[in-house]
PDB file of C-alpha atoms in Angstrom:
ATOM      1  CA  UNK A   1     185.865  50.544 227.255  1.00  0.00           C
ATOM      2  CA  UNK A   2     186.580  53.641 229.298  1.00  0.00           C
ATOM      3  CA  UNK A   3     183.679  55.179 231.123  1.00  0.00           C
ATOM      4  CA  UNK A   4     182.537  58.765 230.780  1.00  0.00           C
ATOM      5  CA  UNK A   5     184.752  60.001 233.614  1.00  0.00           C
ATOM      6  CA  UNK A   6     187.803  58.455 231.981  1.00  0.00           C
ATOM      7  CA  UNK A   7     187.147  60.272 228.727  1.00  0.00           C
ATOM      8  CA  UNK A   8     186.679  63.554 230.542  1.00  0.00           C
ATOM      9  CA  UNK A   9     189.992  63.119 232.353  1.00  0.00           C
ATOM     10  CA  UNK A  10     191.677  62.615 228.989  1.00  0.00           C
ATOM     11  CA  UNK A  11     189.970  65.769 227.715  1.00  0.00           C
ATOM     12  CA  UNK A  12     191.306  67.994 230.480  1.00  0.00           C
ATOM     13  CA  UNK A  13     194.754  66.493 229.982  1.00  0.00           C
ATOM     14  CA  UNK A  14     194.685  67.230 226.258  1.00  0.00           C
ATOM     15  CA  UNK A  15     193.525  70.764 226.951  1.00  0.00           C
ATOM     16  CA  UNK A  16     196.463  71.327 229.311  1.00  0.00           C
ATOM     17  CA  UNK A  17     198.849  70.727 226.431  1.00  0.00           C
ATOM     18  CA  UNK A  18     197.464  73.778 224.588  1.00  0.00           C
ATOM     19  CA  UNK A  19     198.178  76.384 227.257  1.00  0.00           C
ATOM     20  CA  UNK A  20     201.224  78.620 227.168  1.00  0.00           C
ATOM     21  CA  UNK A  21     204.444  77.174 228.523  1.00  0.00           C
ATOM     22  CA  UNK A  22     204.973  79.903 231.194  1.00  0.00           C
ATOM     23  CA  UNK A  23     201.476  79.395 232.549  1.00  0.00           C
ATOM     24  CA  UNK A  24     201.945  75.660 232.575  1.00  0.00           C
ATOM     25  CA  UNK A  25     205.234  75.944 234.392  1.00  0.00           C
ATOM     26  CA  UNK A  26     203.765  78.298 236.944  1.00  0.00           C
ATOM     27  CA  UNK A  27     200.731  76.127 237.622  1.00  0.00           C
ATOM     28  CA  UNK A  28     202.372  72.687 237.776  1.00  0.00           C
ATOM     29  CA  UNK A  29     205.389  71.761 239.870  1.00  0.00           C
ATOM     30  CA  UNK A  30     207.347  68.853 238.453  1.00  0.00           C
ATOM     31  CA  UNK A  31     208.723  67.611 241.780  1.00  0.00           C
ATOM     32  CA  UNK A  32     207.495  68.223 245.336  1.00  0.00           C
ATOM     33  CA  UNK A  33     210.055  68.081 248.145  1.00  0.00           C
ATOM     34  CA  UNK A  34     208.751  67.109 251.594  1.00  0.00           C
ATOM     35  CA  UNK A  35     210.950  67.435 254.705  1.00  0.00           C
ATOM     36  CA  UNK A  36     210.400  64.794 257.380  1.00  0.00           C
ATOM     37  CA  UNK A  37     210.577  65.140 261.163  1.00  0.00           C
ATOM     38  CA  UNK A  38     214.116  63.750 261.257  1.00  0.00           C
ATOM     39  CA  UNK A  39     215.385  66.086 258.530  1.00  0.00           C
ATOM     40  CA  UNK A  40     215.048  63.630 255.670  1.00  0.00           C
ATOM     41  CA  UNK A  41     213.605  64.734 252.345  1.00  0.00           C
ATOM     42  CA  UNK A  42     211.115  62.914 250.106  1.00  0.00           C
ATOM     43  CA  UNK A  43     210.747  63.709 246.412  1.00  0.00           C
ATOM     44  CA  UNK A  44     207.306  63.181 244.857  1.00  0.00           C
ATOM     45  CA  UNK A  45     206.259  63.643 241.228  1.00  0.00           C
ATOM     46  CA  UNK A  46     202.957  65.516 241.057  1.00  0.00           C
ATOM     47  CA  UNK A  47     199.812  63.933 239.672  1.00  0.00           C
ATOM     48  CA  UNK A  48     199.573  66.538 236.914  1.00  0.00           C
ATOM     49  CA  UNK A  49     202.960  65.597 235.469  1.00  0.00           C
ATOM     50  CA  UNK A  50     202.084  61.900 235.583  1.00  0.00           C
ATOM     51  CA  UNK A  51     198.805  62.629 233.804  1.00  0.00           C
ATOM     52  CA  UNK A  52     200.552  64.616 231.068  1.00  0.00           C
ATOM     53  CA  UNK A  53     203.191  61.906 230.568  1.00  0.00           C
ATOM     54  CA  UNK A  54     200.494  59.252 230.335  1.00  0.00           C
ATOM     55  CA  UNK A  55     198.544  61.418 227.919  1.00  0.00           C
ATOM     56  CA  UNK A  56     201.385  61.303 225.395  1.00  0.00           C
ATOM     57  CA  UNK A  57     200.635  57.619 224.783  1.00  0.00           C
ATOM     58  CA  UNK A  58     196.945  58.179 224.021  1.00  0.00           C
ATOM     59  CA  UNK A  59     197.231  61.379 221.972  1.00  0.00           C
ATOM     60  CA  UNK A  60     197.075  59.496 218.622  1.00  0.00           C
ATOM     61  CA  UNK A  61     193.826  57.811 219.669  1.00  0.00           C
ATOM     62  CA  UNK A  62     192.377  61.138 220.827  1.00  0.00           C
ATOM     63  CA  UNK A  63     193.431  62.780 217.566  1.00  0.00           C
ATOM     64  CA  UNK A  64     191.697  60.106 215.511  1.00  0.00           C
ATOM     65  CA  UNK A  65     188.484  59.844 217.512  1.00  0.00           C
ATOM     66  CA  UNK A  66     187.663  63.312 218.830  1.00  0.00           C
ATOM     67  CA  UNK A  67     188.767  65.788 216.138  1.00  0.00           C
ATOM     68  CA  UNK A  68     188.402  66.400 212.416  1.00  0.00           C
ATOM     69  CA  UNK A  69     191.578  64.449 211.602  1.00  0.00           C
ATOM     70  CA  UNK A  70     189.844  61.263 210.417  1.00  0.00           C
ATOM     71  CA  UNK A  71     187.739  62.951 207.727  1.00  0.00           C
ATOM     72  CA  UNK A  72     190.633  65.069 206.465  1.00  0.00           C
ATOM     73  CA  UNK A  73     193.119  62.200 206.238  1.00  0.00           C
ATOM     74  CA  UNK A  74     190.708  59.883 204.402  1.00  0.00           C
ATOM     75  CA  UNK A  75     189.696  62.562 201.896  1.00  0.00           C
ATOM     76  CA  UNK A  76     193.315  63.430 201.104  1.00  0.00           C
ATOM     77  CA  UNK A  77     194.193  59.749 200.701  1.00  0.00           C
ATOM     78  CA  UNK A  78     191.260  59.227 198.320  1.00  0.00           C
ATOM     79  CA  UNK A  79     192.323  62.319 196.389  1.00  0.00           C
ATOM     80  CA  UNK A  80     195.790  60.881 195.881  1.00  0.00           C
ATOM     81  CA  UNK A  81     194.257  57.607 194.711  1.00  0.00           C
ATOM     82  CA  UNK A  82     191.942  59.432 192.304  1.00  0.00           C
ATOM     83  CA  UNK A  83     194.869  61.324 190.808  1.00  0.00           C
ATOM     84  CA  UNK A  84     196.783  58.083 190.403  1.00  0.00           C
ATOM     85  CA  UNK A  85     200.070  59.645 191.476  1.00  0.00           C
ATOM     86  CA  UNK A  86     201.150  56.683 193.611  1.00  0.00           C
ATOM     87  CA  UNK A  87     203.058  57.971 196.639  1.00  0.00           C
ATOM     88  CA  UNK A  88     203.039  61.640 195.677  1.00  0.00           C
ATOM     89  CA  UNK A  89     202.347  63.426 197.958  1.00  0.00           C
ATOM     90  CA  UNK A  90     203.945  61.081 200.457  1.00  0.00           C
ATOM     91  CA  UNK A  91     202.247  59.796 203.591  1.00  0.00           C
ATOM     92  CA  UNK A  92     204.329  62.161 205.718  1.00  0.00           C
ATOM     93  CA  UNK A  93     203.127  65.163 203.719  1.00  0.00           C
ATOM     94  CA  UNK A  94     199.482  64.077 203.969  1.00  0.00           C
ATOM     95  CA  UNK A  95     199.822  63.477 207.711  1.00  0.00           C
ATOM     96  CA  UNK A  96     201.392  66.872 208.275  1.00  0.00           C
ATOM     97  CA  UNK A  97     198.797  68.635 206.147  1.00  0.00           C
ATOM     98  CA  UNK A  98     195.975  66.792 207.916  1.00  0.00           C
ATOM     99  CA  UNK A  99     197.419  67.622 211.332  1.00  0.00           C
ATOM    100  CA  UNK A 100     197.753  71.354 210.760  1.00  0.00           C
ATOM    101  CA  UNK A 101     194.378  71.590 209.040  1.00  0.00           C
ATOM    102  CA  UNK A 102     192.913  69.783 212.052  1.00  0.00           C
ATOM    103  CA  UNK A 103     194.509  72.349 214.374  1.00  0.00           C
ATOM    104  CA  UNK A 104     193.045  75.149 212.247  1.00  0.00           C
ATOM    105  CA  UNK A 105     189.540  73.658 212.310  1.00  0.00           C
ATOM    106  CA  UNK A 106     189.626  72.694 215.999  1.00  0.00           C
ATOM    107  CA  UNK A 107     191.186  75.944 217.249  1.00  0.00           C
ATOM    108  CA  UNK A 108     187.830  77.470 218.339  1.00  0.00           C
ATOM    109  CA  UNK A 109     187.211  74.365 220.455  1.00  0.00           C
ATOM    110  CA  UNK A 110     190.708  74.468 221.962  1.00  0.00           C
ATOM    111  CA  UNK A 111     190.406  78.196 222.706  1.00  0.00           C
ATOM    112  CA  UNK A 112     187.085  77.662 224.454  1.00  0.00           C
ATOM    113  CA  UNK A 113     188.488  74.810 226.552  1.00  0.00           C
ATOM    114  CA  UNK A 114     191.505  76.912 227.462  1.00  0.00           C
ATOM    115  CA  UNK A 115     189.422  79.966 228.426  1.00  0.00           C
ATOM    116  CA  UNK A 116     186.661  78.162 230.334  1.00  0.00           C
ATOM    117  CA  UNK A 117     188.505  75.256 231.946  1.00  0.00           C
ATOM    118  CA  UNK A 118     192.292  75.304 231.783  1.00  0.00           C
ATOM    119  CA  UNK A 119     193.062  78.906 232.719  1.00  0.00           C
ATOM    120  CA  UNK A 120     190.537  79.068 235.613  1.00  0.00           C
ATOM    121  CA  UNK A 121     191.938  75.768 236.915  1.00  0.00           C
ATOM    122  CA  UNK A 122     195.542  76.975 236.733  1.00  0.00           C
ATOM    123  CA  UNK A 123     194.510  80.187 238.500  1.00  0.00           C
ATOM    124  CA  UNK A 124     192.810  78.032 241.180  1.00  0.00           C
ATOM    125  CA  UNK A 125     189.406  79.601 240.540  1.00  0.00           C
ATOM    126  CA  UNK A 126     187.747  76.204 240.003  1.00  0.00           C
ATOM    127  CA  UNK A 127     188.555  72.710 241.189  1.00  0.00           C
ATOM    128  CA  UNK A 128     189.509  69.784 238.952  1.00  0.00           C
ATOM    129  CA  UNK A 129     185.975  68.344 238.818  1.00  0.00           C
ATOM    130  CA  UNK A 130     184.485  71.564 237.475  1.00  0.00           C
ATOM    131  CA  UNK A 131     187.431  71.941 235.076  1.00  0.00           C
ATOM    132  CA  UNK A 132     186.807  68.468 233.653  1.00  0.00           C
ATOM    133  CA  UNK A 133     183.131  69.242 233.134  1.00  0.00           C
ATOM    134  CA  UNK A 134     183.866  72.540 231.407  1.00  0.00           C
ATOM    135  CA  UNK A 135     186.628  71.032 229.249  1.00  0.00           C
ATOM    136  CA  UNK A 136     184.459  68.175 228.007  1.00  0.00           C
ATOM    137  CA  UNK A 137     181.523  70.333 226.943  1.00  0.00           C
ATOM    138  CA  UNK A 138     183.139  72.022 223.860  1.00  0.00           C
ATOM    139  CA  UNK A 139     184.288  68.643 222.535  1.00  0.00           C
ATOM    140  CA  UNK A 140     180.855  67.159 223.161  1.00  0.00           C
ATOM    141  CA  UNK A 141     179.163  69.969 221.240  1.00  0.00           C
ATOM    142  CA  UNK A 142     181.598  69.636 218.329  1.00  0.00           C
ATOM    143  CA  UNK A 143     181.161  65.879 218.114  1.00  0.00           C
ATOM    144  CA  UNK A 144     177.372  66.019 218.430  1.00  0.00           C
ATOM    145  CA  UNK A 145     177.222  68.591 215.632  1.00  0.00           C
ATOM    146  CA  UNK A 146     179.102  66.261 213.270  1.00  0.00           C
ATOM    147  CA  UNK A 147     177.395  63.004 214.322  1.00  0.00           C
ATOM    148  CA  UNK A 148     174.394  61.645 212.451  1.00  0.00           C
ATOM    149  CA  UNK A 149     171.339  60.836 214.538  1.00  0.00           C
ATOM    150  CA  UNK A 150     171.089  57.399 212.906  1.00  0.00           C
ATOM    151  CA  UNK A 151     174.632  56.498 213.993  1.00  0.00           C
ATOM    152  CA  UNK A 152     173.985  57.747 217.506  1.00  0.00           C
ATOM    153  CA  UNK A 153     170.764  55.775 217.720  1.00  0.00           C
ATOM    154  CA  UNK A 154     172.579  52.702 216.426  1.00  0.00           C
ATOM    155  CA  UNK A 155     175.101  52.619 219.265  1.00  0.00           C
ATOM    156  CA  UNK A 156     172.472  53.532 221.838  1.00  0.00           C
ATOM    157  CA  UNK A 157     170.422  50.580 220.627  1.00  0.00           C
ATOM    158  CA  UNK A 158     173.429  48.244 220.646  1.00  0.00           C
ATOM    159  CA  UNK A 159     174.364  49.262 224.194  1.00  0.00           C
ATOM    160  CA  UNK A 160     170.811  48.799 225.429  1.00  0.00           C
ATOM    161  CA  UNK A 161     170.680  52.266 227.018  1.00  0.00           C
ATOM    162  CA  UNK A 162     167.129  53.016 225.960  1.00  0.00           C
ATOM    163  CA  UNK A 163     166.667  55.326 228.944  1.00  0.00           C
ATOM    164  CA  UNK A 164     168.826  58.058 227.335  1.00  0.00           C
ATOM    165  CA  UNK A 165     166.390  60.922 226.776  1.00  0.00           C
ATOM    166  CA  UNK A 166     168.427  63.402 224.716  1.00  0.00           C
ATOM    167  CA  UNK A 167     171.754  63.711 222.891  1.00  0.00           C
ATOM    168  CA  UNK A 168     173.177  65.832 225.715  1.00  0.00           C
ATOM    169  CA  UNK A 169     172.900  62.810 228.040  1.00  0.00           C
ATOM    170  CA  UNK A 170     174.845  60.457 225.765  1.00  0.00           C
ATOM    171  CA  UNK A 171     178.073  59.281 227.459  1.00  0.00           C
ATOM    172  CA  UNK A 172     181.401  59.601 225.671  1.00  0.00           C
ATOM    173  CA  UNK A 173     181.649  55.814 225.447  1.00  0.00           C
ATOM    174  CA  UNK A 174     178.723  55.917 222.973  1.00  0.00           C
ATOM    175  CA  UNK A 175     179.365  59.302 221.398  1.00  0.00           C
ATOM    176  CA  UNK A 176     182.912  58.454 220.289  1.00  0.00           C
ATOM    177  CA  UNK A 177     182.106  55.406 218.095  1.00  0.00           C
ATOM    178  CA  UNK A 178     179.048  57.193 216.663  1.00  0.00           C
ATOM    179  CA  UNK A 179     181.180  60.227 215.823  1.00  0.00           C
ATOM    180  CA  UNK A 180     183.881  58.133 214.132  1.00  0.00           C
ATOM    181  CA  UNK A 181     181.270  56.207 212.135  1.00  0.00           C
ATOM    182  CA  UNK A 182     179.712  59.440 210.905  1.00  0.00           C
ATOM    183  CA  UNK A 183     183.127  60.820 209.989  1.00  0.00           C
ATOM    184  CA  UNK A 184     183.888  57.714 207.922  1.00  0.00           C
ATOM    185  CA  UNK A 185     180.594  58.037 206.051  1.00  0.00           C
ATOM    186  CA  UNK A 186     181.130  61.718 205.341  1.00  0.00           C
ATOM    187  CA  UNK A 187     184.731  61.180 204.225  1.00  0.00           C
ATOM    188  CA  UNK A 188     183.749  58.497 201.708  1.00  0.00           C
ATOM    189  CA  UNK A 189     180.891  60.618 200.390  1.00  0.00           C
ATOM    190  CA  UNK A 190     183.321  63.472 199.749  1.00  0.00           C
ATOM    191  CA  UNK A 191     185.799  61.030 198.224  1.00  0.00           C
ATOM    192  CA  UNK A 192     183.134  59.779 195.796  1.00  0.00           C
ATOM    193  CA  UNK A 193     182.497  63.314 194.524  1.00  0.00           C
ATOM    194  CA  UNK A 194     186.244  63.896 194.134  1.00  0.00           C
ATOM    195  CA  UNK A 195     186.648  60.683 192.125  1.00  0.00           C
ATOM    196  CA  UNK A 196     184.020  61.554 189.480  1.00  0.00           C
ATOM    197  CA  UNK A 197     185.945  64.091 187.310  1.00  0.00           C
ATOM    198  CA  UNK A 198     189.104  61.978 187.329  1.00  0.00           C
ATOM    199  CA  UNK A 199     187.095  58.864 186.462  1.00  0.00           C
ATOM    200  CA  UNK A 200     185.625  60.654 183.439  1.00  0.00           C
ATOM    201  CA  UNK A 201     189.129  61.516 182.231  1.00  0.00           C
ATOM    202  CA  UNK A 202     190.190  57.879 182.599  1.00  0.00           C
ATOM    203  CA  UNK A 203     187.154  56.691 180.609  1.00  0.00           C
ATOM    204  CA  UNK A 204     187.732  59.205 177.830  1.00  0.00           C
ATOM    205  CA  UNK A 205     191.416  58.347 177.498  1.00  0.00           C
ATOM    206  CA  UNK A 206     190.706  54.599 177.567  1.00  0.00           C
ATOM    207  CA  UNK A 207     188.038  54.986 174.850  1.00  0.00           C
ATOM    208  CA  UNK A 208     190.366  57.025 172.629  1.00  0.00           C
ATOM    209  CA  UNK A 209     193.201  54.522 172.983  1.00  0.00           C
ATOM    210  CA  UNK A 210     190.876  51.614 172.236  1.00  0.00           C
ATOM    211  CA  UNK A 211     189.503  53.333 169.114  1.00  0.00           C
ATOM    212  CA  UNK A 212     193.075  53.884 167.914  1.00  0.00           C
ATOM    213  CA  UNK A 213     193.903  50.224 168.458  1.00  0.00           C
ATOM    214  CA  UNK A 214     196.564  50.964 171.081  1.00  0.00           C
ATOM    215  CA  UNK A 215     195.612  48.074 173.348  1.00  0.00           C
ATOM    216  CA  UNK A 216     199.048  47.562 174.881  1.00  0.00           C
ATOM    217  CA  UNK A 217     199.429  51.134 176.126  1.00  0.00           C
ATOM    218  CA  UNK A 218     198.168  51.684 179.678  1.00  0.00           C
ATOM    219  CA  UNK A 219     195.457  54.382 179.837  1.00  0.00           C
ATOM    220  CA  UNK A 220     196.732  55.403 183.289  1.00  0.00           C
ATOM    221  CA  UNK A 221     200.021  56.614 181.816  1.00  0.00           C
ATOM    222  CA  UNK A 222     198.248  58.841 179.299  1.00  0.00           C
ATOM    223  CA  UNK A 223     195.507  60.118 181.623  1.00  0.00           C
ATOM    224  CA  UNK A 224     197.840  61.028 184.502  1.00  0.00           C
ATOM    225  CA  UNK A 225     199.210  64.251 182.936  1.00  0.00           C
ATOM    226  CA  UNK A 226     195.681  65.352 182.007  1.00  0.00           C
ATOM    227  CA  UNK A 227     194.405  64.727 185.551  1.00  0.00           C
ATOM    228  CA  UNK A 228     197.306  66.643 187.069  1.00  0.00           C
ATOM    229  CA  UNK A 229     196.789  69.507 184.601  1.00  0.00           C
ATOM    230  CA  UNK A 230     193.055  69.638 185.411  1.00  0.00           C
ATOM    231  CA  UNK A 231     193.745  69.607 189.138  1.00  0.00           C
ATOM    232  CA  UNK A 232     196.332  72.390 188.899  1.00  0.00           C
ATOM    233  CA  UNK A 233     194.294  74.601 186.572  1.00  0.00           C
ATOM    234  CA  UNK A 234     191.259  74.300 188.858  1.00  0.00           C
ATOM    235  CA  UNK A 235     193.406  75.245 191.892  1.00  0.00           C
ATOM    236  CA  UNK A 236     192.503  71.869 193.351  1.00  0.00           C
ATOM    237  CA  UNK A 237     194.420  72.059 196.620  1.00  0.00           C
ATOM    238  CA  UNK A 238     192.793  75.339 197.601  1.00  0.00           C
ATOM    239  CA  UNK A 239     189.348  73.979 196.709  1.00  0.00           C
ATOM    240  CA  UNK A 240     189.928  70.803 198.734  1.00  0.00           C
ATOM    241  CA  UNK A 241     191.145  72.726 201.796  1.00  0.00           C
ATOM    242  CA  UNK A 242     188.238  75.158 201.593  1.00  0.00           C
ATOM    243  CA  UNK A 243     185.726  72.355 201.163  1.00  0.00           C
ATOM    244  CA  UNK A 244     187.073  70.387 204.124  1.00  0.00           C
ATOM    245  CA  UNK A 245     187.063  73.396 206.439  1.00  0.00           C
ATOM    246  CA  UNK A 246     183.576  74.439 205.292  1.00  0.00           C
ATOM    247  CA  UNK A 247     182.230  70.926 205.858  1.00  0.00           C
ATOM    248  CA  UNK A 248     182.853  71.393 209.600  1.00  0.00           C
ATOM    249  CA  UNK A 249     181.922  75.054 209.979  1.00  0.00           C
ATOM    250  CA  UNK A 250     178.723  74.889 207.942  1.00  0.00           C
ATOM    251  CA  UNK A 251     177.379  71.479 208.969  1.00  0.00           C
TER     252      UNK A 251
END
């Protein structure tokens, strides 16, 4: 498991991807040319470019473990299951919707990281150590706000770090699994509430079909149009998006 410094390095790398392209180009040189004593030239790729290239391989893990993506994706998947529409919307549509809703929800965090860490670092006002510290703090505050104390205490107890005095001293190696665990709990709680109205429709349709003696007809075929009609009439997509965004801003 990566230590706290490793997580912070990944944070500053992820934050660099959110700055404007001109500023990024001005602050990072792709190749450095060094002229030797005998006139020879040596080409060296800068550390920043190597860090950004390496970051591309861990972006999916960062997206799943440090943002609101996990909760959103699970809720939308449970919604599709509750509707009983099979593969509609498709996985690609749900992924795209989850990604852009995640960007919308996390934008205040990204803006704060960019203003307090990335831009001062690119302008050479602070060194890389200070930039890493400043970049990690907004993510820490976001994750702590969404993490249950019981989940945090669980991983602290498992790790044996009883000397941790407050939540602000929890390392990322413990905060990340606690955050993901809390997100899973919250997502399934929301999914349970979403399932209830559609489950009632299924029960009503199944009871009506049974009373009419239509045993061979699948209740799912009959209830599907009613569930879709209910979802559309209630403006379900807008309600789901509003509820997901509010669950992060209000909590």
